[in-house]
CSV table of C-alpha atoms and ligand atoms in Angstrom, one decimal:
chain,number,residue,atom,x,y,z
Q,1372,MET,CA,0.0,0.0,0.0
Q,1373,PRO,CA,2.9,2.4,-0.4
Q,1374,ASP,CA,1.2,4.9,-2.7
Q,1375,SER,CA,-2.0,5.2,-0.7
Q,1376,ARG,CA,0.1,6.7,2.2
Q,1377,SER,CA,2.7,8.7,0.2
Q,1378,ALA,CA,1.1,12.0,1.3
Q,1379,LEU,CA,1.4,10.9,4.9
Q,1380,ARG,CA,5.2,10.6,4.8
Q,1381,ALA,CA,7.4,13.5,5.9
Q,1382,ASP,CA,8.9,15.3,2.9
Q,1383,CYS,CA,11.5,17.7,4.5
Q,1384,GLY,CA,12.3,19.1,1.1
Q,1385,ARG,CA,8.8,20.6,0.9
Q,1386,CYS,CA,8.7,21.7,4.6
Q,1387,ALA,CA,10.4,24.6,6.3
Q,1388,ALA,CA,12.2,22.7,9.1
Q,1389,LEU,CA,9.1,23.2,11.3
Q,1390,CYS,CA,10.1,20.4,13.7
Q,1391,CYS,CA,13.5,21.9,14.2
Q,1392,VAL,CA,12.1,25.3,15.1
Q,1393,LEU,CA,8.7,25.2,16.7
Q,1394,PRO,CA,9.0,22.7,19.6
Q,1395,ALA,CA,10.9,23.3,22.8
Q,1396,PHE,CA,13.6,20.8,23.6
Q,1397,SER,CA,14.6,19.8,27.2
Q,1398,ARG,CA,18.1,18.4,27.6
Q,1399,SER,CA,17.6,14.7,28.0
Q,1400,ALA,CA,18.4,11.3,26.6
Q,1401,ASP,CA,16.5,12.4,23.4
Q,1402,PHE,CA,17.9,15.9,22.9
Q,1403,ALA,CA,21.4,17.0,23.8
Q,1404,VAL,CA,20.4,20.7,24.2
Q,1405,ASP,CA,17.8,22.9,25.8
Q,1406,LYS,CA,15.9,24.9,23.2
Q,1407,PRO,CA,13.0,27.3,23.7
Q,1408,ALA,CA,9.9,26.9,21.4
Q,1409,GLY,CA,10.1,28.9,18.3
Q,1410,THR,CA,13.8,29.1,18.0
Q,1411,PRO,CA,15.9,27.2,15.4
Q,1412,CYS,CA,17.9,24.3,16.7
Q,1413,PRO,CA,21.7,25.2,16.8
Q,1414,HIS,CA,22.3,22.4,14.3
Q,1415,LEU,CA,19.9,23.8,11.7
Q,1416,ARG,CA,21.8,25.1,8.7
Q,1417,ALA,CA,20.9,28.2,6.7
Q,1418,ASP,CA,19.5,26.0,4.0
Q,1419,ALA,CA,16.9,24.6,6.5
Q,1420,ARG,CA,18.7,21.2,6.6
Q,1421,CYS,CA,20.1,19.4,9.6
Q,1422,GLY,CA,23.8,19.8,9.9
Q,1423,ILE,CA,24.2,16.5,11.8
Q,1424,HIS,CA,21.6,14.4,10.0
Q,1425,ALA,CA,23.9,11.4,9.4
Q,1426,ARG,CA,25.0,11.3,13.1
Q,1427,LEU,CA,21.9,12.3,15.0
Q,1428,VAL,CA,22.0,9.4,17.5
Q,1429,PRO,CA,25.7,9.6,18.4
Q,1430,SER,CA,25.3,13.3,18.7
Q,1431,GLY,CA,22.7,12.9,21.3
Q,1432,PHE,CA,19.5,13.6,19.3
Q,1433,PRO,CA,17.7,10.2,19.0
Q,1434,GLY,CA,14.5,12.2,19.6
Q,1435,CYS,CA,14.8,13.7,16.1
Q,1436,VAL,CA,15.2,10.2,14.6
Q,1437,ALA,CA,12.1,8.9,16.4
Q,1438,PHE,CA,9.9,11.9,15.4
Q,1439,ASP,CA,7.5,11.5,12.5
Q,1440,CYS,CA,5.2,14.4,11.4
Q,1441,PHE,CA,3.2,12.0,9.1
Q,1442,GLY,CA,3.6,14.6,6.3
Q,1443,ALA,CA,2.0,17.3,8.4
Q,1444,GLY,CA,5.0,19.6,8.0
Q,1445,GLN,CA,4.8,20.0,4.3
Q,1446,ARG,CA,1.0,20.4,4.4
Q,1447,ALA,CA,1.2,23.0,7.2
Q,1448,VAL,CA,3.7,25.0,5.1
Q,1449,GLN,CA,1.3,24.8,2.1
Q,1450,VAL,CA,-1.7,25.8,4.2
Q,1451,VAL,CA,-0.1,28.7,6.0
Q,1452,PHE,CA,2.5,29.9,3.4
Q,1453,GLY,CA,1.1,28.5,0.2
Q,1454,GLN,CA,0.3,31.9,-1.2
Q,1455,ARG,CA,3.4,33.7,0.1
Q,1456,PRO,CA,5.7,35.0,-2.7
Q,1457,GLY,CA,9.0,33.3,-2.4
Q,1458,GLY,CA,7.8,30.5,-0.2
Q,1459,PRO,CA,8.1,30.3,3.6
Q,1460,PRO,CA,10.2,32.8,5.5
Q,1461,ALA,CA,13.6,31.9,7.1
Q,1462,PRO,CA,13.2,29.6,10.1
Q,1463,ALA,CA,13.9,32.4,12.6
Q,1464,ASP,CA,10.9,34.4,11.2
Q,1465,LEU,CA,8.4,31.5,11.0
Q,1466,LEU,CA,6.5,32.4,14.1
Q,1467,THR,CA,6.7,36.2,13.5
Q,1468,GLU,CA,4.9,35.7,10.3
Q,1469,ALA,CA,2.5,33.0,11.4
Q,1470,PRO,CA,1.9,32.8,15.1
Q,1471,ASP,CA,-0.8,30.2,14.5
Q,1472,LEU,CA,1.7,27.8,12.9
Q,1473,PRO,CA,2.2,25.6,16.0
Q,1474,GLY,CA,-1.5,25.0,16.3
Q,1475,VAL,CA,-1.9,24.2,12.6
Q,1476,LEU,CA,1.0,21.8,12.7
Q,1477,ALA,CA,-0.3,20.0,15.8
Q,1478,ALA,CA,-3.8,19.6,14.3
Q,1479,LEU,CA,-2.5,18.3,11.0
Q,1480,ARG,CA,0.0,15.9,12.6
Q,1481,GLY,CA,-2.8,14.4,14.7
Q,1482,LEU,CA,-5.1,14.1,11.7
Q,1483,HIS,CA,-2.4,12.6,9.5
Q,1484,GLU,CA,-1.6,10.0,12.2
Q,1485,VAL,CA,-5.2,9.0,12.3
Q,1486,LEU,CA,-5.3,8.9,8.5
Q,1487,TRP,CA,-2.1,6.7,8.4
Q,1488,HIS,CA,-3.9,4.0,10.4
Q,1489,LEU,CA,-7.3,4.3,8.8
Q,1490,THR,CA,-5.7,4.1,5.3
Q,1491,GLU,CA,-4.0,0.9,6.3
Q,1492,ALA,CA,-7.1,-0.6,7.8
Q,1493,GLN,CA,-9.1,0.3,4.7
Q,1494,SER,CA,-6.6,-1.3,2.4
Q,1495,LEU,CA,-6.4,-4.6,4.3
Q,1496,LEU,CA,-10.0,-5.2,5.2
Q,1497,LEU,CA,-12.2,-7.2,3.0
Q,1498,PRO,CA,-15.3,-5.5,1.5
Q,1499,GLY,CA,-18.0,-5.2,4.0
Q,1500,PRO,CA,-19.6,-2.9,6.6
Q,1501,LEU,CA,-16.5,-2.4,8.7
Q,1502,ARG,CA,-14.4,-1.4,5.7
Q,1503,ASP,CA,-17.2,1.0,4.7
Q,1504,GLU,CA,-17.2,2.6,8.1
Q,1505,VAL,CA,-13.4,2.9,8.0
Q,1506,ALA,CA,-13.6,4.5,4.6
Q,1507,ALA,CA,-16.3,7.0,5.6
Q,1508,LEU,CA,-14.3,8.1,8.7
Q,1509,ARG,CA,-11.1,8.4,6.6
Q,1510,GLU,CA,-12.9,10.6,4.2
Q,1511,ARG,CA,-14.2,12.8,7.0
Q,1512,VAL,CA,-10.7,13.2,8.5
Q,1513,GLU,CA,-9.2,13.9,5.1
Q,1514,GLN,CA,-11.7,16.7,4.6
Q,1515,LEU,CA,-10.8,18.2,8.0
Q,1516,ALA,CA,-7.1,18.1,7.0
Q,1517,ARG,CA,-7.9,19.9,3.7
Q,1518,THR,CA,-9.5,22.9,5.5
Q,1519,GLY,CA,-7.9,26.2,6.1
Q,1520,ARG,CA,-5.8,27.5,9.0
Q,1521,GLU,CA,-8.7,28.9,11.0
Q,1522,GLU,CA,-10.6,25.7,10.8
Q,1523,LEU,CA,-7.6,23.6,11.7
Q,1524,ALA,CA,-6.9,25.7,14.8
Q,1525,ALA,CA,-10.4,24.7,16.0
Q,1526,VAL,CA,-10.2,21.0,15.1
Q,1527,ASP,CA,-10.7,18.5,18.0
Q,1528,VAL,CA,-8.1,15.9,17.1
Q,1529,GLY,CA,-9.0,13.9,20.1
Q,1530,GLU,CA,-12.5,13.5,18.8
Q,1531,GLN,CA,-11.2,12.0,15.6
Q,1532,ARG,CA,-8.9,9.6,17.5
Q,1533,ARG,CA,-11.8,8.5,19.7
Q,1534,ALA,CA,-13.9,7.8,16.5
Q,1535,ALA,CA,-11.0,5.8,14.9
Q,1536,GLY,CA,-10.2,3.8,18.0
Q,1537,PRO,CA,-13.0,1.3,18.0
Q,1538,LEU,CA,-12.8,0.8,14.2
Q,1539,LEU,CA,-9.1,0.1,14.4
Q,1540,GLU,CA,-9.8,-2.3,17.2
Q,1541,HIS,CA,-12.4,-4.2,15.2
Q,1542,ALA,CA,-10.1,-4.1,12.1
Q,1543,SER,CA,-7.2,-5.6,14.2
Q,1544,ARG,CA,-9.4,-8.4,15.5
Q,1545,ALA,CA,-10.8,-9.2,12.0
Q,1546,LEU,CA,-7.3,-9.2,10.4
Q,1547,ARG,CA,-5.6,-11.2,13.1
Q,1548,ALA,CA,-8.4,-13.8,13.1
Q,1549,GLU,CA,-7.1,-14.8,9.7
Q,1550,VAL,CA,-3.9,-16.1,11.4
Q,1551,PRO,CA,-4.1,-19.8,11.9
Q,1552,GLY,CA,-3.8,-21.2,15.4
Q,1553,ARG,CA,-3.7,-19.4,18.7
Q,1554,THR,CA,-2.3,-15.9,18.9
Q,1555,ALA,CA,-0.5,-14.3,21.9
Q,1556,ARG,CA,-2.0,-11.4,23.8
Q,1557,HIS,CA,0.5,-9.0,25.4
Q,1558,ARG,CA,-1.4,-5.8,25.1
Q,1559,GLY,CA,0.2,-3.0,27.1
Q,1560,ALA,CA,2.6,-5.4,28.8
Q,1561,ASP,CA,6.0,-4.4,29.9
Q,1562,LEU,CA,8.2,-6.6,27.8
Q,1563,SER,CA,11.4,-4.5,28.0
Q,1564,GLY,CA,14.5,-6.6,27.4
Q,1565,ARG,CA,12.4,-9.7,26.6
Q,1566,ARG,CA,14.5,-12.4,24.9
Q,1567,TRP,CA,12.2,-13.3,22.0
Q,1568,ARG,CA,14.8,-14.3,19.4
Q,1569,GLY,CA,13.0,-16.5,16.8
Q,1570,ALA,CA,9.7,-16.3,18.8
Q,1571,ARG,CA,6.4,-17.0,17.1
Q,1572,LEU,CA,4.4,-13.8,17.6
Q,1573,ARG,CA,2.4,-14.1,14.4
Q,1574,GLY,CA,-0.9,-12.3,14.9
Q,1575,ALA,CA,0.0,-11.3,18.5
Q,1576,ASP,CA,-1.7,-8.4,20.2
Q,1577,LEU,CA,1.2,-6.2,21.2
Q,1578,ARG,CA,-0.7,-2.9,21.3
Q,1579,GLY,CA,0.9,-0.4,23.5
Q,1580,ALA,CA,3.5,-3.0,24.7
Q,1581,LEU,CA,6.8,-1.8,26.0
Q,1582,LEU,CA,9.4,-3.7,24.0
Q,1583,LEU,CA,12.4,-1.5,24.8
Q,1584,GLY,CA,15.6,-3.3,24.1
Q,1585,ALA,CA,13.8,-6.5,23.4
Q,1586,ASP,CA,15.6,-9.2,21.4
Q,1587,LEU,CA,13.3,-9.8,18.5
Q,1588,ARG,CA,15.9,-11.1,16.1
Q,1589,GLY,CA,14.3,-13.5,13.6
Q,1590,ALA,CA,10.9,-13.3,15.4
Q,1591,ASP,CA,7.8,-14.0,13.4
Q,1592,LEU,CA,5.7,-10.8,13.8
Q,1593,ARG,CA,3.6,-11.2,10.8
Q,1594,ARG,CA,0.2,-9.6,11.2
Q,1595,ALA,CA,1.0,-8.7,14.8
Q,1596,ASP,CA,-0.8,-5.6,16.1
Q,1597,LEU,CA,1.9,-3.1,17.1
Q,1598,LEU,CA,-0.2,0.0,17.5
Q,1599,GLY,CA,1.6,2.3,19.9
Q,1600,ALA,CA,4.1,-0.3,20.9
Q,1601,ASP,CA,7.4,1.1,22.1
Q,1602,LEU,CA,10.2,-0.5,20.0
Q,1603,ARG,CA,13.0,1.8,21.2
Q,1604,GLY,CA,16.2,-0.2,21.0
Q,1605,ALA,CA,14.4,-3.4,20.1
Q,1606,ASP,CA,16.5,-5.6,17.9
Q,1607,VAL,CA,14.4,-6.6,14.9
Q,1608,ARG,CA,17.2,-7.8,12.6
Q,1609,GLY,CA,16.0,-10.8,10.7
Q,1610,ALA,CA,12.5,-10.3,12.1
Q,1611,ASP,CA,9.5,-10.8,9.8
Q,1612,LEU,CA,7.1,-7.9,10.1
Q,1613,THR,CA,5.2,-8.6,6.9
Q,1614,GLY,CA,1.7,-7.5,7.3
Q,1615,ALA,CA,2.3,-6.3,10.9
Q,1616,LEU,CA,-0.5,-3.9,11.8
Q,1617,PHE,CA,-0.4,-0.1,12.5
Q,1618,VAL,CA,3.4,0.2,12.5
Q,1619,THR,CA,4.8,3.7,11.9
Q,1620,THR,CA,8.1,4.8,10.5
Q,1621,ALA,CA,9.1,6.4,13.8
Q,1622,GLN,CA,8.6,3.1,15.7
Q,1623,LEU,CA,10.9,1.4,13.3
Q,1624,ASP,CA,13.4,4.2,13.3
Q,1625,ALA,CA,13.7,3.8,17.0
Q,1626,ALA,CA,14.4,0.0,16.7
Q,1627,ARG,CA,17.5,-1.7,15.4
Q,1628,GLY,CA,16.9,-3.3,12.1
Q,1629,ASP,CA,18.8,-3.9,8.9
Q,1630,ALA,CA,18.4,-5.3,5.4
Q,1631,SER,CA,17.4,-8.7,6.8
Q,1632,THR,CA,14.3,-7.2,8.5
Q,1633,ARG,CA,11.1,-7.8,6.5
Q,1634,LEU,CA,8.9,-4.8,6.7
Q,1635,PRO,CA,5.2,-4.2,6.5
Q,1636,GLU,CA,4.0,-2.0,3.6
Q,1637,GLY,CA,4.2,1.7,4.3
Q,1638,PRO,CA,6.9,2.6,6.9
Q,1639,LEU,CA,10.3,3.5,5.6
Q,1640,PRO,CA,12.9,3.4,8.4
Q,1641,VAL,CA,16.2,5.2,8.1
Q,1642,TRP,CA,18.1,1.9,8.4
Q,1643,ARG,CA,16.7,0.7,5.1
B,1887,SF4,S1,19.4,18.0,15.5
B,1887,SF4,FE1,18.9,18.3,13.3
B,1887,SF4,S2,16.9,17.2,13.0
B,1887,SF4,FE2,17.2,17.6,15.2
B,1887,SF4,S3,16.1,19.5,15.6
B,1887,SF4,FE3,18.3,20.0,15.2
B,1887,SF4,S4,18.5,20.5,13.0
B,1887,SF4,FE4,16.5,19.4,13.4
């Protein structure tokens, strides 16, 4: 399903470094510096590119690797600055010209994340009432994302998430029911550091599970539901994630994979 979600992938070349300017950073394991909201990161170059892109993790910025705007950045730039002659202003002037930009970006990011999952569910479900419901909600959310900056500032993203939640739950059950045999249930479990090398986790419910640093080398994660699972530092080399459900690029970026990892359709981690 790569093409159906192409607009929901970050395209930094069509953005204006919004994620390097708008948020505040606190010095932590994710960010090596303190940075107030609305000021450019010290590593942001004049051409609006990251000066340490190839060495973010060793430089102390794994938080940047793990962040995914779901394509909201380029859309926010189009919505807010689409008619501006010469394109967006310099990073330092973004907020001066558009103080509503953080709100627009936050709304679009939330809507795009919902769209990411609904698009996947719609593409995988068989024709029927559930797929029709998913498609209808997806169209509504897409319409909201297509509105102007004033409308976006008033959008209740939580309402859209609440509407999508039960549909994604039903979709997960229906899709995992196609997996033969019993499937494991570890929803929300703390599985940090778990040694699951070569484990059979096909069709497992791993929603919201903490898999920090877990050894998942060679594990069978086909059609496992990984919505919101924390994969930071999990070793997925040789793992099979074909058809794994509701996986995002940011989740995989935070994991350790390589060319031997089999990926679901859609996410494109940096290590591939
Ligand atoms: S380190 Fe690079 S990617 Fe992260 S905020 Fe700074 S410029 Fe942006």
